[in-house]
mmCIF file with all atom_site columns, C-alpha atoms in Angstrom:
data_model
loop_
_atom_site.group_PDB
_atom_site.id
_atom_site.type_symbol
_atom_site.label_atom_id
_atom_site.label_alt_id
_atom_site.label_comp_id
_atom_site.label_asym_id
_atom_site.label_entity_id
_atom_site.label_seq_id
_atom_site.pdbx_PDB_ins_code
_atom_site.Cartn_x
_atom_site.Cartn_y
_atom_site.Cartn_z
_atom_site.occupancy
_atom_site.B_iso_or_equiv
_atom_site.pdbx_formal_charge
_atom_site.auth_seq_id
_atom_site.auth_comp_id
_atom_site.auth_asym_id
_atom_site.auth_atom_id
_atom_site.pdbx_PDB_model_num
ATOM 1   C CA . UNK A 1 1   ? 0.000  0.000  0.000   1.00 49.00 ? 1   UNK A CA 1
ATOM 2   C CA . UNK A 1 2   ? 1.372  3.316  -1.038  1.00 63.00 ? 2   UNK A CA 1
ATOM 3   C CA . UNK A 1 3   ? 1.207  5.530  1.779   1.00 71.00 ? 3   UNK A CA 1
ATOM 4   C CA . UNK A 1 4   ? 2.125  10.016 2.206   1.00 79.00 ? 4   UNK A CA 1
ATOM 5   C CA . UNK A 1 5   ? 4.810  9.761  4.555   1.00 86.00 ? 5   UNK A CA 1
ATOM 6   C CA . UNK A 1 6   ? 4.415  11.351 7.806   1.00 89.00 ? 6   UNK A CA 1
ATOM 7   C CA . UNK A 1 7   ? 6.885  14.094 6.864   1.00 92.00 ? 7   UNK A CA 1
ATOM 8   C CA . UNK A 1 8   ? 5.170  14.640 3.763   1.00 91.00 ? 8   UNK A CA 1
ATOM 9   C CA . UNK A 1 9   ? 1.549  15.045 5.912   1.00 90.00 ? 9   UNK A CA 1
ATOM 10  C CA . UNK A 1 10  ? 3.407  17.142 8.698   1.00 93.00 ? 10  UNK A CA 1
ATOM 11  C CA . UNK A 1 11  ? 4.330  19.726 6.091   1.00 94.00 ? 11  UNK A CA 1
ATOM 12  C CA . UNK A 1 12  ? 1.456  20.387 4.925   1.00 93.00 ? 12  UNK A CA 1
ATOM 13  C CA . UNK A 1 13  ? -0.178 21.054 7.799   1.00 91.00 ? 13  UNK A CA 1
ATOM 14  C CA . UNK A 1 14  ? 2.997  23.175 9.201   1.00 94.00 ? 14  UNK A CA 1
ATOM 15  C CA . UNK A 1 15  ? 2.789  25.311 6.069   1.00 93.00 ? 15  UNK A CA 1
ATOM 16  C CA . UNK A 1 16  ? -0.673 26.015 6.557   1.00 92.00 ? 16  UNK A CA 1
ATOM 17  C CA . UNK A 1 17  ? -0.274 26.872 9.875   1.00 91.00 ? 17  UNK A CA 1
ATOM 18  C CA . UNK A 1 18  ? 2.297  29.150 8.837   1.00 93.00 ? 18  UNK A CA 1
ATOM 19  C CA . UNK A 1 19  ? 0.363  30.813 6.414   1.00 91.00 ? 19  UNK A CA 1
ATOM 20  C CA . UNK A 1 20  ? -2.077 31.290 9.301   1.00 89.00 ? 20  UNK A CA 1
ATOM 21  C CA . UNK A 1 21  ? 0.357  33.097 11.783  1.00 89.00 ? 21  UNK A CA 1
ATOM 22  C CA . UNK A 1 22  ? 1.683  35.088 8.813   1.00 87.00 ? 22  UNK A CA 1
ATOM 23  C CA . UNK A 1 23  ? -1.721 36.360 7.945   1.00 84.00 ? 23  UNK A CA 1
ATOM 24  C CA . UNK A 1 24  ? -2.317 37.417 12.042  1.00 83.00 ? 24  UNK A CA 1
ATOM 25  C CA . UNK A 1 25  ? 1.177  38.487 12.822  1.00 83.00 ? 25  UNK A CA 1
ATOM 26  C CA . UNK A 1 26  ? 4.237  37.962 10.262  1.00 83.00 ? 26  UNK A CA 1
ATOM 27  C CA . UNK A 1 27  ? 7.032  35.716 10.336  1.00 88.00 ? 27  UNK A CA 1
ATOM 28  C CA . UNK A 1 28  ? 6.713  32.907 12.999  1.00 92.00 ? 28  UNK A CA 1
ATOM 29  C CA . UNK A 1 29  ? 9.324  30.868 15.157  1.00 93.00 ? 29  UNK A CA 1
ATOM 30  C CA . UNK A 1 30  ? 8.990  27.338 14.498  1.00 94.00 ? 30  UNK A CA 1
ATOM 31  C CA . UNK A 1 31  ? 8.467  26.310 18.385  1.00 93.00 ? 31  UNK A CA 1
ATOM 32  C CA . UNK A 1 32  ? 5.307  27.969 17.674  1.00 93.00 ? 32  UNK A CA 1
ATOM 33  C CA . UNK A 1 33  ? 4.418  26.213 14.783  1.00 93.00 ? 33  UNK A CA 1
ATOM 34  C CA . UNK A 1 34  ? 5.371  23.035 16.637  1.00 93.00 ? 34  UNK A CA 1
ATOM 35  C CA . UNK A 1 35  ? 3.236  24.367 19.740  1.00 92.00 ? 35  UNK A CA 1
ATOM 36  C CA . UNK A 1 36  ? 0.381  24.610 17.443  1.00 90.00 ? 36  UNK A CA 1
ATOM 37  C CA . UNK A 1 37  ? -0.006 21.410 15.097  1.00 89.00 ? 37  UNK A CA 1
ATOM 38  C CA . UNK A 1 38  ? 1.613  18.891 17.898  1.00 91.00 ? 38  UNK A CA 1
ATOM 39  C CA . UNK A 1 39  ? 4.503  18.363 15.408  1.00 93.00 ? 39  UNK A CA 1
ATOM 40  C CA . UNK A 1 40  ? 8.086  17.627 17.473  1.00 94.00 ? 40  UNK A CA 1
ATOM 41  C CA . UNK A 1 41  ? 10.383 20.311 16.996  1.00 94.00 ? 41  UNK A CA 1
ATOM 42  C CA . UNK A 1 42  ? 13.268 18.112 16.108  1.00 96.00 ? 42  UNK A CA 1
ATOM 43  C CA . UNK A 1 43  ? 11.405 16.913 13.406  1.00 95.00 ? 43  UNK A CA 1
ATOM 44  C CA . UNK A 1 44  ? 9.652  19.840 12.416  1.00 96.00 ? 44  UNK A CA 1
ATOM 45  C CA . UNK A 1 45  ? 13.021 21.971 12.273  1.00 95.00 ? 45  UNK A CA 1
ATOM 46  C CA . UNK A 1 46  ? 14.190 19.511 9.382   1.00 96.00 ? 46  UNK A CA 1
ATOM 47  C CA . UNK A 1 47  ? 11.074 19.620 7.180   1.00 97.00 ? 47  UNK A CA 1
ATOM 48  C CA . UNK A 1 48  ? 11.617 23.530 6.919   1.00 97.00 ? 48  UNK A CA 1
ATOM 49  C CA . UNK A 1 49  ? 14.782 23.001 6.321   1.00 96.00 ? 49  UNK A CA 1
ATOM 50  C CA . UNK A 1 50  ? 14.374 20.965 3.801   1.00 96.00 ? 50  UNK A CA 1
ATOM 51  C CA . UNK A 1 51  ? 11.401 23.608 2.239   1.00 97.00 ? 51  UNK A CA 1
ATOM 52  C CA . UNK A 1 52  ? 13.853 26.338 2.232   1.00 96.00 ? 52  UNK A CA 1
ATOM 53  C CA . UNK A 1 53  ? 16.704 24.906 0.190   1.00 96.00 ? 53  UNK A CA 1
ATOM 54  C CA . UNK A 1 54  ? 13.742 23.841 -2.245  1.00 96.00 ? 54  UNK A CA 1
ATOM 55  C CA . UNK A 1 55  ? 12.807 27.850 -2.483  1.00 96.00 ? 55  UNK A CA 1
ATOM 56  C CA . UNK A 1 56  ? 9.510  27.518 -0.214  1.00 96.00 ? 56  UNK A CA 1
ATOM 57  C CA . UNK A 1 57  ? 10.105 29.851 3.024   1.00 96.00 ? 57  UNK A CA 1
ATOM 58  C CA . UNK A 1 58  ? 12.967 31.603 4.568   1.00 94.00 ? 58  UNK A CA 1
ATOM 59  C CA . UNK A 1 59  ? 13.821 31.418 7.281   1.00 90.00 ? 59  UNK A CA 1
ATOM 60  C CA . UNK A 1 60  ? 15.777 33.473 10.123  1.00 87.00 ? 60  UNK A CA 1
ATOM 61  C CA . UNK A 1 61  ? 17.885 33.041 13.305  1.00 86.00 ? 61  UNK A CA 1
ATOM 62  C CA . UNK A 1 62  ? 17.756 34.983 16.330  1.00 79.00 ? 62  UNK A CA 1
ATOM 63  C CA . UNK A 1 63  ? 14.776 36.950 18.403  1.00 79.00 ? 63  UNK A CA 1
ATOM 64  C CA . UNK A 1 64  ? 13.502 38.968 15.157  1.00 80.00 ? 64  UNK A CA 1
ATOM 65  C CA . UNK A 1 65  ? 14.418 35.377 13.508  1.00 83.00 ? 65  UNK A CA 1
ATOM 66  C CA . UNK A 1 66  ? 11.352 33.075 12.599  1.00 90.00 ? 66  UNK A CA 1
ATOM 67  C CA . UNK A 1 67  ? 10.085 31.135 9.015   1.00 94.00 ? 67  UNK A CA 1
ATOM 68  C CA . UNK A 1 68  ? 8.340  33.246 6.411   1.00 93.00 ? 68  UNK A CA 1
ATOM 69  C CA . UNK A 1 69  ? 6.553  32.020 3.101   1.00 94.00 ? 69  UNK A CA 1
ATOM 70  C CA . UNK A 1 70  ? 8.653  32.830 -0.253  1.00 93.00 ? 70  UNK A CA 1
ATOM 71  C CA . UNK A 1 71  ? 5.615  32.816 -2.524  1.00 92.00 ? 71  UNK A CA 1
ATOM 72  C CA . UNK A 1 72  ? 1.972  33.049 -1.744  1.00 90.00 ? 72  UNK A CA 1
ATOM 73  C CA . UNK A 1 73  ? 0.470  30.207 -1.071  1.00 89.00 ? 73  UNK A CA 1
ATOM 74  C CA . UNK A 1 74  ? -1.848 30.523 -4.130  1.00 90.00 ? 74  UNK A CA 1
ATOM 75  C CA . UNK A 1 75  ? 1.494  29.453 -5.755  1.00 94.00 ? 75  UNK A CA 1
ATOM 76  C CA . UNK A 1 76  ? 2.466  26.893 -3.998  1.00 95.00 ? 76  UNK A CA 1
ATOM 77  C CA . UNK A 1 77  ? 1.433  23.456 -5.152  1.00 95.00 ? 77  UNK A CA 1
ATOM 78  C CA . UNK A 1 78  ? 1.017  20.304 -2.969  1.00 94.00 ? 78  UNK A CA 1
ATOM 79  C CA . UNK A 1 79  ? 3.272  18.612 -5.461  1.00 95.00 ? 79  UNK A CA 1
ATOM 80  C CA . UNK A 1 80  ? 6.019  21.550 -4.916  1.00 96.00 ? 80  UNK A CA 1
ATOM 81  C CA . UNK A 1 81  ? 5.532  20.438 -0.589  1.00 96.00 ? 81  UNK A CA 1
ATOM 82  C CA . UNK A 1 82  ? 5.945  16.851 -1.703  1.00 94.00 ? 82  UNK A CA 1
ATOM 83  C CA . UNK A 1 83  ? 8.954  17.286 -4.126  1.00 94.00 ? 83  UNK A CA 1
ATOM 84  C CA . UNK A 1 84  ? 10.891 19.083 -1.254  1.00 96.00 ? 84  UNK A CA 1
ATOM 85  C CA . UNK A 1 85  ? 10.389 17.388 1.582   1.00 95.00 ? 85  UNK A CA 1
ATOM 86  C CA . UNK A 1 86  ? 9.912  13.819 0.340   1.00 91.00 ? 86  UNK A CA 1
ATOM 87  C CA . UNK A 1 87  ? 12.574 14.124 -2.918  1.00 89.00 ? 87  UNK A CA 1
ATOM 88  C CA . UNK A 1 88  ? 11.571 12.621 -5.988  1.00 85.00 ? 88  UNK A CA 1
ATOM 89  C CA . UNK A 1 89  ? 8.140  10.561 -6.095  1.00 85.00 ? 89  UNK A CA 1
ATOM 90  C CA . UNK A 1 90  ? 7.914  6.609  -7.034  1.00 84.00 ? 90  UNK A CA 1
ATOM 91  C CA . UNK A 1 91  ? 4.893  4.890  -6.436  1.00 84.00 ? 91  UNK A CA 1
ATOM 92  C CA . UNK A 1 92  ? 7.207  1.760  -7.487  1.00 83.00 ? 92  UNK A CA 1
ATOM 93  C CA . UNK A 1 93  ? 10.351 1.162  -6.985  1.00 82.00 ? 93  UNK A CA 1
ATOM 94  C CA . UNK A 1 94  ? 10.560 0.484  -11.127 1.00 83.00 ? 94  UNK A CA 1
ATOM 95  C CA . UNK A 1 95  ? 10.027 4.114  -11.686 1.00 82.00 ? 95  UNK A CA 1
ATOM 96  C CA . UNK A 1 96  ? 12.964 5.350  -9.337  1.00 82.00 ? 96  UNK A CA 1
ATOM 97  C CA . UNK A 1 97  ? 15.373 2.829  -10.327 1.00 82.00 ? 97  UNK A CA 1
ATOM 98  C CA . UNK A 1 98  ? 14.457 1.721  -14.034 1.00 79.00 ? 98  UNK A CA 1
ATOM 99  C CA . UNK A 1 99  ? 17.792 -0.007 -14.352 1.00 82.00 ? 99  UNK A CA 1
ATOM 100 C CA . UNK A 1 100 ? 16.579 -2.615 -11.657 1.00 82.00 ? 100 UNK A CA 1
ATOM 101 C CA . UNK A 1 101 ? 14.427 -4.317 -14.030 1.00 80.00 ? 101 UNK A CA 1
ATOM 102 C CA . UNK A 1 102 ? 15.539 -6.392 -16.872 1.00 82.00 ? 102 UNK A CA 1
ATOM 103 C CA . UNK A 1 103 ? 12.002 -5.887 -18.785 1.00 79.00 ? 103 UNK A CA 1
ATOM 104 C CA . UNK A 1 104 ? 12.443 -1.803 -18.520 1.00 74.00 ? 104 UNK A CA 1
ATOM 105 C CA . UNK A 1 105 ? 10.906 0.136  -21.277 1.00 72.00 ? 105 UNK A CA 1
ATOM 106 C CA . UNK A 1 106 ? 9.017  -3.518 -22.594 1.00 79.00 ? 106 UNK A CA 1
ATOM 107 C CA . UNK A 1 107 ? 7.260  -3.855 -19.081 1.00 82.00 ? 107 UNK A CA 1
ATOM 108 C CA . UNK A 1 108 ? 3.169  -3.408 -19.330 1.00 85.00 ? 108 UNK A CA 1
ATOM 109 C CA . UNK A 1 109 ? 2.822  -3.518 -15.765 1.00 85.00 ? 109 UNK A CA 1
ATOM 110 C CA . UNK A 1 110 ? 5.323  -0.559 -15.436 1.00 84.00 ? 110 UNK A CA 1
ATOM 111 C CA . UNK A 1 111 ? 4.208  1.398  -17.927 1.00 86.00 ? 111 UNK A CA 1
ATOM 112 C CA . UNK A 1 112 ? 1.128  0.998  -15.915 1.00 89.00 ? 112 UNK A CA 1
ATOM 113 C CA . UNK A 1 113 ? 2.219  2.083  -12.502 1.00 88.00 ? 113 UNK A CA 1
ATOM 114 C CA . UNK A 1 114 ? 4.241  5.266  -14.594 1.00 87.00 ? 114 UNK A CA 1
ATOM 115 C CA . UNK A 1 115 ? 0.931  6.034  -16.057 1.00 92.00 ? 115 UNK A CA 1
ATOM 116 C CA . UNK A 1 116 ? -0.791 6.061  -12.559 1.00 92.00 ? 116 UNK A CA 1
ATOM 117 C CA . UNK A 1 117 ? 2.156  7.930  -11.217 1.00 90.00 ? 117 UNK A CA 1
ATOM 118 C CA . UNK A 1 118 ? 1.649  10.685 -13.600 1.00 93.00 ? 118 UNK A CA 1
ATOM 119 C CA . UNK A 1 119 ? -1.782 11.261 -12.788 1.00 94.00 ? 119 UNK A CA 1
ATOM 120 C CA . UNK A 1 120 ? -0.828 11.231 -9.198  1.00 92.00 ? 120 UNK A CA 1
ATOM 121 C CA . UNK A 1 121 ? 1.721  14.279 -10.006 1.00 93.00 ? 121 UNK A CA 1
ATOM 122 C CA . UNK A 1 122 ? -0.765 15.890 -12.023 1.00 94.00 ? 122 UNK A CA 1
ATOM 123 C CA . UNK A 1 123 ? -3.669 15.828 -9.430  1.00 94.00 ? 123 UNK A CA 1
ATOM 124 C CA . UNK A 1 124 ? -0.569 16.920 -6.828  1.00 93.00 ? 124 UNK A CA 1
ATOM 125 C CA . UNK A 1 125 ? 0.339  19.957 -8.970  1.00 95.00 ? 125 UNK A CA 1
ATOM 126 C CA . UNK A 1 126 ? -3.246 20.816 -9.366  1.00 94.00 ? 126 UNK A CA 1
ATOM 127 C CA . UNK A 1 127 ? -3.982 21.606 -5.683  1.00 93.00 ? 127 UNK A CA 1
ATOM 128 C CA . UNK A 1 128 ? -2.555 24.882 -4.272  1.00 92.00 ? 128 UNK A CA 1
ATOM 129 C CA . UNK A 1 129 ? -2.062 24.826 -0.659  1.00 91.00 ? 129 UNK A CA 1
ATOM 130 C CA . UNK A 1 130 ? -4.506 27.710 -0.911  1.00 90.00 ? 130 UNK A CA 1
ATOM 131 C CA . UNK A 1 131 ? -7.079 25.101 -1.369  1.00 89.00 ? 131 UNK A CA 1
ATOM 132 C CA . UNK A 1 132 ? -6.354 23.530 1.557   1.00 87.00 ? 132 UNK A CA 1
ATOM 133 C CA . UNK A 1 133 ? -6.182 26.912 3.445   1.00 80.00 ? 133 UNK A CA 1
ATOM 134 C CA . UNK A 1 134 ? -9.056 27.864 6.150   1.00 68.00 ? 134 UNK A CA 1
ATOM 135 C CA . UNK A 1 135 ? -6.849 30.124 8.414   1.00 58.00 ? 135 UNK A CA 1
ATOM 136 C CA . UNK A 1 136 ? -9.612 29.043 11.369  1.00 58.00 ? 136 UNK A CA 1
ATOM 137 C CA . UNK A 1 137 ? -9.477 25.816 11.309  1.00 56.00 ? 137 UNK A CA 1
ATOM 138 C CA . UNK A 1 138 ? -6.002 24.300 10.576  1.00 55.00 ? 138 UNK A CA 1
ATOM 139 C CA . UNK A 1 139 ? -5.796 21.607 13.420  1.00 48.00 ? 139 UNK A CA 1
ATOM 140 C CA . UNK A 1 140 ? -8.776 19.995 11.816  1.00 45.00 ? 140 UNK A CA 1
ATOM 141 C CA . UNK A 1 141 ? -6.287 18.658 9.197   1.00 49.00 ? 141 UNK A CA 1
ATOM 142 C CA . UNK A 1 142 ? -4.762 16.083 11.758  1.00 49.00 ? 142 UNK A CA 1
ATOM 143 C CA . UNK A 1 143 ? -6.724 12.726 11.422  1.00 48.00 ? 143 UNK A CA 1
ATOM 144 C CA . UNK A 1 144 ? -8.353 11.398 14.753  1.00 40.00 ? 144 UNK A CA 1
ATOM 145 C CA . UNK A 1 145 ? -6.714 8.194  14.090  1.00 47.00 ? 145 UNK A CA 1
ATOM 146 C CA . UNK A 1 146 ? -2.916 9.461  14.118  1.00 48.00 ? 146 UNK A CA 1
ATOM 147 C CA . UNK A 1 147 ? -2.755 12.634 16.334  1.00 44.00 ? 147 UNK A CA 1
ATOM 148 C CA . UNK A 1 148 ? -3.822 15.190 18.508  1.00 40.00 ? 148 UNK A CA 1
ATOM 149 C CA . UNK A 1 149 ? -7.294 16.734 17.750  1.00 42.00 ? 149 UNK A CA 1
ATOM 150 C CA . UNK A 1 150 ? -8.353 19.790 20.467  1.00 45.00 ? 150 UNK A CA 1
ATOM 151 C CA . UNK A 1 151 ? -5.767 19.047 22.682  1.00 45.00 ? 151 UNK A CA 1
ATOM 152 C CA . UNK A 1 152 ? -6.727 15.310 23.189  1.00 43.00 ? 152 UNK A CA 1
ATOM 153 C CA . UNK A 1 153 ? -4.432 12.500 22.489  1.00 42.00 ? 153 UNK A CA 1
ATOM 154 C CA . UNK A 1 154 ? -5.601 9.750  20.122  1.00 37.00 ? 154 UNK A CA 1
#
């Protein structure tokens, strides 16, 4: 089963939450951010990082420090979040390593899985985190199942 890591789900919902303390107050600390979805700091610290060297905030040591949005996020796709937090996406491990298989390029199953893979990547690019985006209600986006939902532990 092919399954969003949980790196991949975390920064979506820290962007949006981002986006959300932008729109109230400016650039935001990420202890904050981490404060408000329930994400660990550790971990949180290294998904920005990784958004920033792929051009999606900036962000900034010290007290006047904190992570700010590059682009609006009516320009930032779900598939650009994906791409820089997650690298390069394979539904099957064909796709990412062709050279593994001794049937590649004369393989209908992968052509397949490519051809599902590309409408995955086109759906991604589709959605703009804008979409997603309800600046009142952004810990609604963490599944009962897998998180924290109004300050209860599930």
């Amino acid at each position: 089963m092919f399954y969003v890591t949980k790196k991949g789900s975390y920064s979506i919902r820290a962007l949006l939450q981002l986006a959300a303390n932008i729109q109230e107050k400016g650039r935001t600390h990420i202890g904050e951010i981490a404060d408000q979805t329930h994400i660990p700091e550790p971990f949180l610290r290294k998904i920005f990082s990784s958004m920033a060297k792929n051009g999606i905030v900036h962000s900034k040591r010290g007290l006047s420090g904190g992570v700010e949005l590059l682009n609006e996020i009516d320009d930032i796709t779900v598939y650009d979040v994906m791409i820089a937090v997650e690298g390069e996406l394979a539904i099957y491990k064909c796709l990412k390593h062709p050279e593994i298989c001794p049937k590649n390029g004369d393989c209908q199953t992968q052509n397949m899985w490519r051809a599902i893979q590309d409408n995955l990547v086109d759906s991604l690019k589709k959605i703009k985190i804008k979409q997603l985006y309800d600046g009142d209600n952004i810990s609604g986006c963490i599944h009962p199942e897998f998180g924290i939902r109004d300050g209860v532990k599930f």
